[in-house]
CSV table of C-alpha atoms in Angstrom, one decimal:
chain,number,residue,atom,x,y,z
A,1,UNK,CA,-2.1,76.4,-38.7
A,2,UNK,CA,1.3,74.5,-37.9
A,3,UNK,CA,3.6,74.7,-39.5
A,4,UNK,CA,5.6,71.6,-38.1
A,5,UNK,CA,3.2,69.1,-36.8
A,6,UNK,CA,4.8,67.7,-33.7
A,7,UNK,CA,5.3,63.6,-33.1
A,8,UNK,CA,2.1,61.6,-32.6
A,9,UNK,CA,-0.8,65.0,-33.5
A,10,UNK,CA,-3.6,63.7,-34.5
A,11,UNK,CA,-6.9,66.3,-35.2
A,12,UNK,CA,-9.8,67.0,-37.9
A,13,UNK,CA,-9.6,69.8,-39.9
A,14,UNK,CA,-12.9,72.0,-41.7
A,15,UNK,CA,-12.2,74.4,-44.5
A,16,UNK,CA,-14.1,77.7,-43.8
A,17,UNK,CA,-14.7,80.3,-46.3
A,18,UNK,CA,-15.1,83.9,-45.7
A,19,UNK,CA,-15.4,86.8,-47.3
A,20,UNK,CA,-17.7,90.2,-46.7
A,21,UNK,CA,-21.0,88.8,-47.1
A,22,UNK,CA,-20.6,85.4,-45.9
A,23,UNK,CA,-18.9,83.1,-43.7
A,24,UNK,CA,-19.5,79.5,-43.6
A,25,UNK,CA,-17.5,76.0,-42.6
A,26,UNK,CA,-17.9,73.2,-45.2
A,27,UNK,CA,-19.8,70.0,-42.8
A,28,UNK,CA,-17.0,67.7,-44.0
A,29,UNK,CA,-13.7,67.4,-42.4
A,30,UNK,CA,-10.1,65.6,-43.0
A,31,UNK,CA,-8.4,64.1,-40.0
A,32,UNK,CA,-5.1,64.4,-40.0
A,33,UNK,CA,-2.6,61.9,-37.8
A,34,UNK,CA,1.0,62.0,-37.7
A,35,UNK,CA,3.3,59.1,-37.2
A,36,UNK,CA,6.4,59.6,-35.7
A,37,UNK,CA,8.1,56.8,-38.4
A,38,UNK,CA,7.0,56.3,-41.7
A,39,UNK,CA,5.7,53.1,-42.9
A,40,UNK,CA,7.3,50.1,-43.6
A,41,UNK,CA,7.3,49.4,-47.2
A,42,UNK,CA,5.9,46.7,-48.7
A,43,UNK,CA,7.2,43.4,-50.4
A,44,UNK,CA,5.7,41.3,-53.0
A,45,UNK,CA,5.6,37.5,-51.7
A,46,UNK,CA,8.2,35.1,-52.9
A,47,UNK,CA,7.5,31.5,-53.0
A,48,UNK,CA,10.6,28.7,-53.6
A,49,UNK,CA,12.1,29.8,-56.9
A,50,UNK,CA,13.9,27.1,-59.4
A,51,UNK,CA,17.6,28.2,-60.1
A,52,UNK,CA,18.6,29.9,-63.6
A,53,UNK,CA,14.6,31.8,-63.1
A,54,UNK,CA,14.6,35.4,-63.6
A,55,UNK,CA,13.0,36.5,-60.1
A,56,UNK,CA,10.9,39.9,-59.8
A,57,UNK,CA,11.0,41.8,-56.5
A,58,UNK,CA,8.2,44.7,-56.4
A,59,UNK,CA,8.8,47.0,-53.0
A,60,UNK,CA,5.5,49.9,-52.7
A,61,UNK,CA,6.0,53.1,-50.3
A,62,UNK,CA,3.4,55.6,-49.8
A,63,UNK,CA,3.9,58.6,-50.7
A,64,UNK,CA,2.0,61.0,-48.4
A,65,UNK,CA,4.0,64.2,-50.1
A,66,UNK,CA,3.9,63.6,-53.7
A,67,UNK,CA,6.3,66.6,-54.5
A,68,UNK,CA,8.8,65.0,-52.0
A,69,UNK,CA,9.0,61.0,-52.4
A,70,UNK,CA,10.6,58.4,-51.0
A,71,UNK,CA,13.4,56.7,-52.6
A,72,UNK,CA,13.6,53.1,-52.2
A,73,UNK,CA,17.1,51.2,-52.0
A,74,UNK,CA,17.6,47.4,-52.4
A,75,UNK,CA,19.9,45.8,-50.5
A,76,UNK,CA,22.0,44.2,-52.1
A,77,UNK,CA,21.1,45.4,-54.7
A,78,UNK,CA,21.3,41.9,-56.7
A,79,UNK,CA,20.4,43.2,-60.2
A,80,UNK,CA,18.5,45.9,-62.1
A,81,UNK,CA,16.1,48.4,-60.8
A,82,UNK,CA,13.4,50.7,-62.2
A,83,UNK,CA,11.8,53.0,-59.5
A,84,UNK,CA,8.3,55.1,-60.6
A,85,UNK,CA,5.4,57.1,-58.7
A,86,UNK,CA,2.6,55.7,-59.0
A,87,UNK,CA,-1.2,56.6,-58.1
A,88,UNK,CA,-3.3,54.1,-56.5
A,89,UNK,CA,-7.1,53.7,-57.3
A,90,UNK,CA,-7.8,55.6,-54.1
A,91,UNK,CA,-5.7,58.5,-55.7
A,92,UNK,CA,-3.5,58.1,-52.9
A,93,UNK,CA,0.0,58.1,-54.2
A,94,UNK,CA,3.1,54.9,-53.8
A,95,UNK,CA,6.7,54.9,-54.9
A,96,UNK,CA,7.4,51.6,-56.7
A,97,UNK,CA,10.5,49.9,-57.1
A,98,UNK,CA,10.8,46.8,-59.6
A,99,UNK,CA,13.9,44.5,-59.2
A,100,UNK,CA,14.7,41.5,-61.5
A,101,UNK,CA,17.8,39.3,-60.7
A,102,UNK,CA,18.2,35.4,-62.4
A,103,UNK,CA,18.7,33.4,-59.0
A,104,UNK,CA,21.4,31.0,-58.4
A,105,UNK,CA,21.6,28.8,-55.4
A,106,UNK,CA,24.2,31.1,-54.3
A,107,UNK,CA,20.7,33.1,-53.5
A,108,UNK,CA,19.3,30.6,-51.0
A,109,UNK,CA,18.6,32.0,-47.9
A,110,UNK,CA,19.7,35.6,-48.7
A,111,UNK,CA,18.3,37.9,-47.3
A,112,UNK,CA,16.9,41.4,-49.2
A,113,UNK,CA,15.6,44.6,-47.8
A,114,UNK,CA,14.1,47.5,-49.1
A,115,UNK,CA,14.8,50.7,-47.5
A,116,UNK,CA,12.5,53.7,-48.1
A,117,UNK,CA,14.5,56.9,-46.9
A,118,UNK,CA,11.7,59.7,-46.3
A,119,UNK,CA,13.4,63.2,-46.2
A,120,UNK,CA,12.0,66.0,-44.6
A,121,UNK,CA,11.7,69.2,-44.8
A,122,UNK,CA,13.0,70.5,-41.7
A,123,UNK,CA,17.1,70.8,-41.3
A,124,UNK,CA,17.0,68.6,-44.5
A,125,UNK,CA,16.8,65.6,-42.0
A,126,UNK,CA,14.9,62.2,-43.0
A,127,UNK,CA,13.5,58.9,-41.7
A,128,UNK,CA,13.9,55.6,-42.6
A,129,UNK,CA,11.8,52.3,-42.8
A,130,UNK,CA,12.4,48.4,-44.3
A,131,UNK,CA,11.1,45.7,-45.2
A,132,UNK,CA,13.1,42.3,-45.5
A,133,UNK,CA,12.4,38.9,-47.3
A,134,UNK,CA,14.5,35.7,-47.4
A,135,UNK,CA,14.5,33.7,-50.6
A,136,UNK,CA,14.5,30.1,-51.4
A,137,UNK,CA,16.0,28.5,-54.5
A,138,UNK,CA,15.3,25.1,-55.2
A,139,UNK,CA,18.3,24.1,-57.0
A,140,UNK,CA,20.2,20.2,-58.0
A,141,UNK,CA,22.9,18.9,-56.2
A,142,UNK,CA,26.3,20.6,-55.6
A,143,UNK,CA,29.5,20.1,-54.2
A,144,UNK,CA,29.3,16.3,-54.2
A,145,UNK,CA,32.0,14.8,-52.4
A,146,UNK,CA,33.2,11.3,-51.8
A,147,UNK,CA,35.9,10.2,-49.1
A,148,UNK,CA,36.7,7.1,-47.6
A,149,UNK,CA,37.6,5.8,-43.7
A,150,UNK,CA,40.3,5.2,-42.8
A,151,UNK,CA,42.0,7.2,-45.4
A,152,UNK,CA,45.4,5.0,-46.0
A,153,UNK,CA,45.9,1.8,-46.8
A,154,UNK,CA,44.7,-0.8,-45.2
A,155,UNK,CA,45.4,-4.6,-44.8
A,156,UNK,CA,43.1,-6.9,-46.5
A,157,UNK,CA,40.1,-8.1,-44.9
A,158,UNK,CA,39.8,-4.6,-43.6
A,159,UNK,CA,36.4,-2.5,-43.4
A,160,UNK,CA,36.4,0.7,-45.4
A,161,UNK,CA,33.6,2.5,-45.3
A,162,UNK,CA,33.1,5.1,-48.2
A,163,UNK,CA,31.1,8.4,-47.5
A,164,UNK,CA,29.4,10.6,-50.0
A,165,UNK,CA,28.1,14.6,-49.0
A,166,UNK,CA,26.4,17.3,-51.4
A,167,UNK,CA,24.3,20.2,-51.1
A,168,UNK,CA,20.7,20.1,-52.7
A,169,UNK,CA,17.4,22.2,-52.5
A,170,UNK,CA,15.5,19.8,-51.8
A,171,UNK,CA,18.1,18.5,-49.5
A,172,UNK,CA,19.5,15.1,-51.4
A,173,UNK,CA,18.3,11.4,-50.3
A,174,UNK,CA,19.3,9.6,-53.3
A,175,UNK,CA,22.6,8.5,-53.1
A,176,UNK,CA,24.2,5.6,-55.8
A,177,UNK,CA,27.8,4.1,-55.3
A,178,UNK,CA,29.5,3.0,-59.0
A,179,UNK,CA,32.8,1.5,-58.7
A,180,UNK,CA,35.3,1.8,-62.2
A,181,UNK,CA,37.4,-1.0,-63.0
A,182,UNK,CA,39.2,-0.8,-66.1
A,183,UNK,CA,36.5,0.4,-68.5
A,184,UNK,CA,33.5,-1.0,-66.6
A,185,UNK,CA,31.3,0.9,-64.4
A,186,UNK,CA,29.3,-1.1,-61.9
A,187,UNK,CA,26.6,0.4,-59.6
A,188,UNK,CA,27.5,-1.2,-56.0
A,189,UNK,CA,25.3,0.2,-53.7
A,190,UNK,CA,22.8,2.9,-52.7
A,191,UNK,CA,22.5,5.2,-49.9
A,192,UNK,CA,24.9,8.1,-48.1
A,193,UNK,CA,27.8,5.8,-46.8
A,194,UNK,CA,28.7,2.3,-48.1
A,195,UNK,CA,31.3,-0.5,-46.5
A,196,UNK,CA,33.2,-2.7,-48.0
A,197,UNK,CA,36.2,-5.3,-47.2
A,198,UNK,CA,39.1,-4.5,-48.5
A,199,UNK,CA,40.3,-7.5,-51.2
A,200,UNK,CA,41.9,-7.0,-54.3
A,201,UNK,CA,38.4,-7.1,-56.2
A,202,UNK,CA,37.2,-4.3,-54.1
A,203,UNK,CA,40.0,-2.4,-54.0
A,204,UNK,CA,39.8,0.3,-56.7
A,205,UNK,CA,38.2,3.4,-58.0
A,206,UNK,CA,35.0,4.5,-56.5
A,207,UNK,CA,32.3,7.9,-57.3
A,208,UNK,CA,29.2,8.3,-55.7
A,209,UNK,CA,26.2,9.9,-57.5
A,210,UNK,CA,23.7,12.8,-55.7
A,211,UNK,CA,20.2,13.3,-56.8
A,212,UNK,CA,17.0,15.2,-56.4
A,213,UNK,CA,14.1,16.0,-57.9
A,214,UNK,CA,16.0,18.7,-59.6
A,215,UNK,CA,18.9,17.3,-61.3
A,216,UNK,CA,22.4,14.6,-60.4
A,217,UNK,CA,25.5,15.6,-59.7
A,218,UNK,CA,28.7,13.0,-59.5
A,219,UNK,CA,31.7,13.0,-57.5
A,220,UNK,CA,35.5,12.8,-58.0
A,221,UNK,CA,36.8,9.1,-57.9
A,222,UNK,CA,38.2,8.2,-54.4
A,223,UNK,CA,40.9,5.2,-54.6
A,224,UNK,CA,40.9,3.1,-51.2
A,225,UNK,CA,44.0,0.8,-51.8
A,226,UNK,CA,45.4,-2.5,-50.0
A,227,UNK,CA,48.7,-2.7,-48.4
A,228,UNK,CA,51.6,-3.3,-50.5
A,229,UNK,CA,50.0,-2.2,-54.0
């Protein structure tokens, strides 16, 4: 028998008993085919998650040689852990690894990987093998900003045209311009940028309102002023 089984050996085996009397090789054998890399572990799915939901990443590695298992690393490693060996209903044995992190949509788009690190017997040595997933967080608007062009005073009769940006998952469509006098809000237009001439009714303090299907944010107040005031 080998006792190291070189890269890419593949054969069947047949136990065979003897002993004075008898000698005889049991009909069934076990084929035996080594890889020259483990494999790469696997990741549960992840559809679009809502922000503020407690996620659950699962990662499975086989386990080939259950007195030696893998150990499975998350990177980053975003929250808490539990890691078990587990038999399958084939009585073939897996390493699982259970990570739960509440998703922000500082999350969007990151990517996580699982690394199973396989060590070996010989010169204490080891292989390694991943498995990555990006996640999506749906999340309401942020970072709304409004700003005006130009950005100084202007002479009356002027064009200023007001701009409003934020970042949404869903991406944000639903833009609404208020404009503050005194102690009145007035809605004064829809949509991402809005003009207006420059008179002293229009002149003034304006925010802009982002929305999706997941929630509003509002703006600062921008101030385009006339000449002279």
């Amino acid at each position: 028998m080998l006792d190291i089984m070189p890269p890419h050996y593949t054969d069947q085996y047949y136990f065979r008993l003897e002993t004075k009397d008898i000698k005889y090789s049991y009909p069934n054998g076990v084929n035996i085919t080594v890889r020259a890399l483990p494999s790469k572990p696997q990741l549960s799915p992840v559809g679009p998650v809502k922000e503020g939901t407690q996620l659950t990443l699962t990662c499975r590695a086989s386990a080939p040689c259950p007195h030696l298992p893998p150990t499975l690393t998350w990177t980053p490693l975003l929250g808490n852990n539990v890691q078990k060996l587990e038999k399958n209903k084939d009585g073939t044995m897996i390493v699982l690894s259970v990570l739960n992190v509440t998703v922000s949509s500082l999350h969007h788009k990151q990517m996580v990987t699982c690394t199973a690190n396989y060590s070996l017997q010989k010169e204490a040595s080891s292989r390694k093998a991943e498995q990555s997933v990006s996640l999506e967080i749906l999340y309401s608007p942020k970072n709304t900003t409004a700003f005006f062009s130009p950005s100084g005073p202007v002479e009356e009769g002027a064009l200023v045209t007001l701009q409003c940006t934020s970042d949404g998952n869903p991406p944000v469509k639903n833009y609404t311009w208020f404009q503050v006098q005194e102690y009145e809000v007035t809605l004064r237009a829809t949509g991402k940028n809005f003009t207006i001439c420059m008179t002293a009714t229009t002149a003034g303090f304006y925010y802009c309102e982002a929305q999706n299907q997941h929630g509003t944010q509002i703006s600062s107040v921008v101030n385009p002023v006339l000449k002279g005031e």
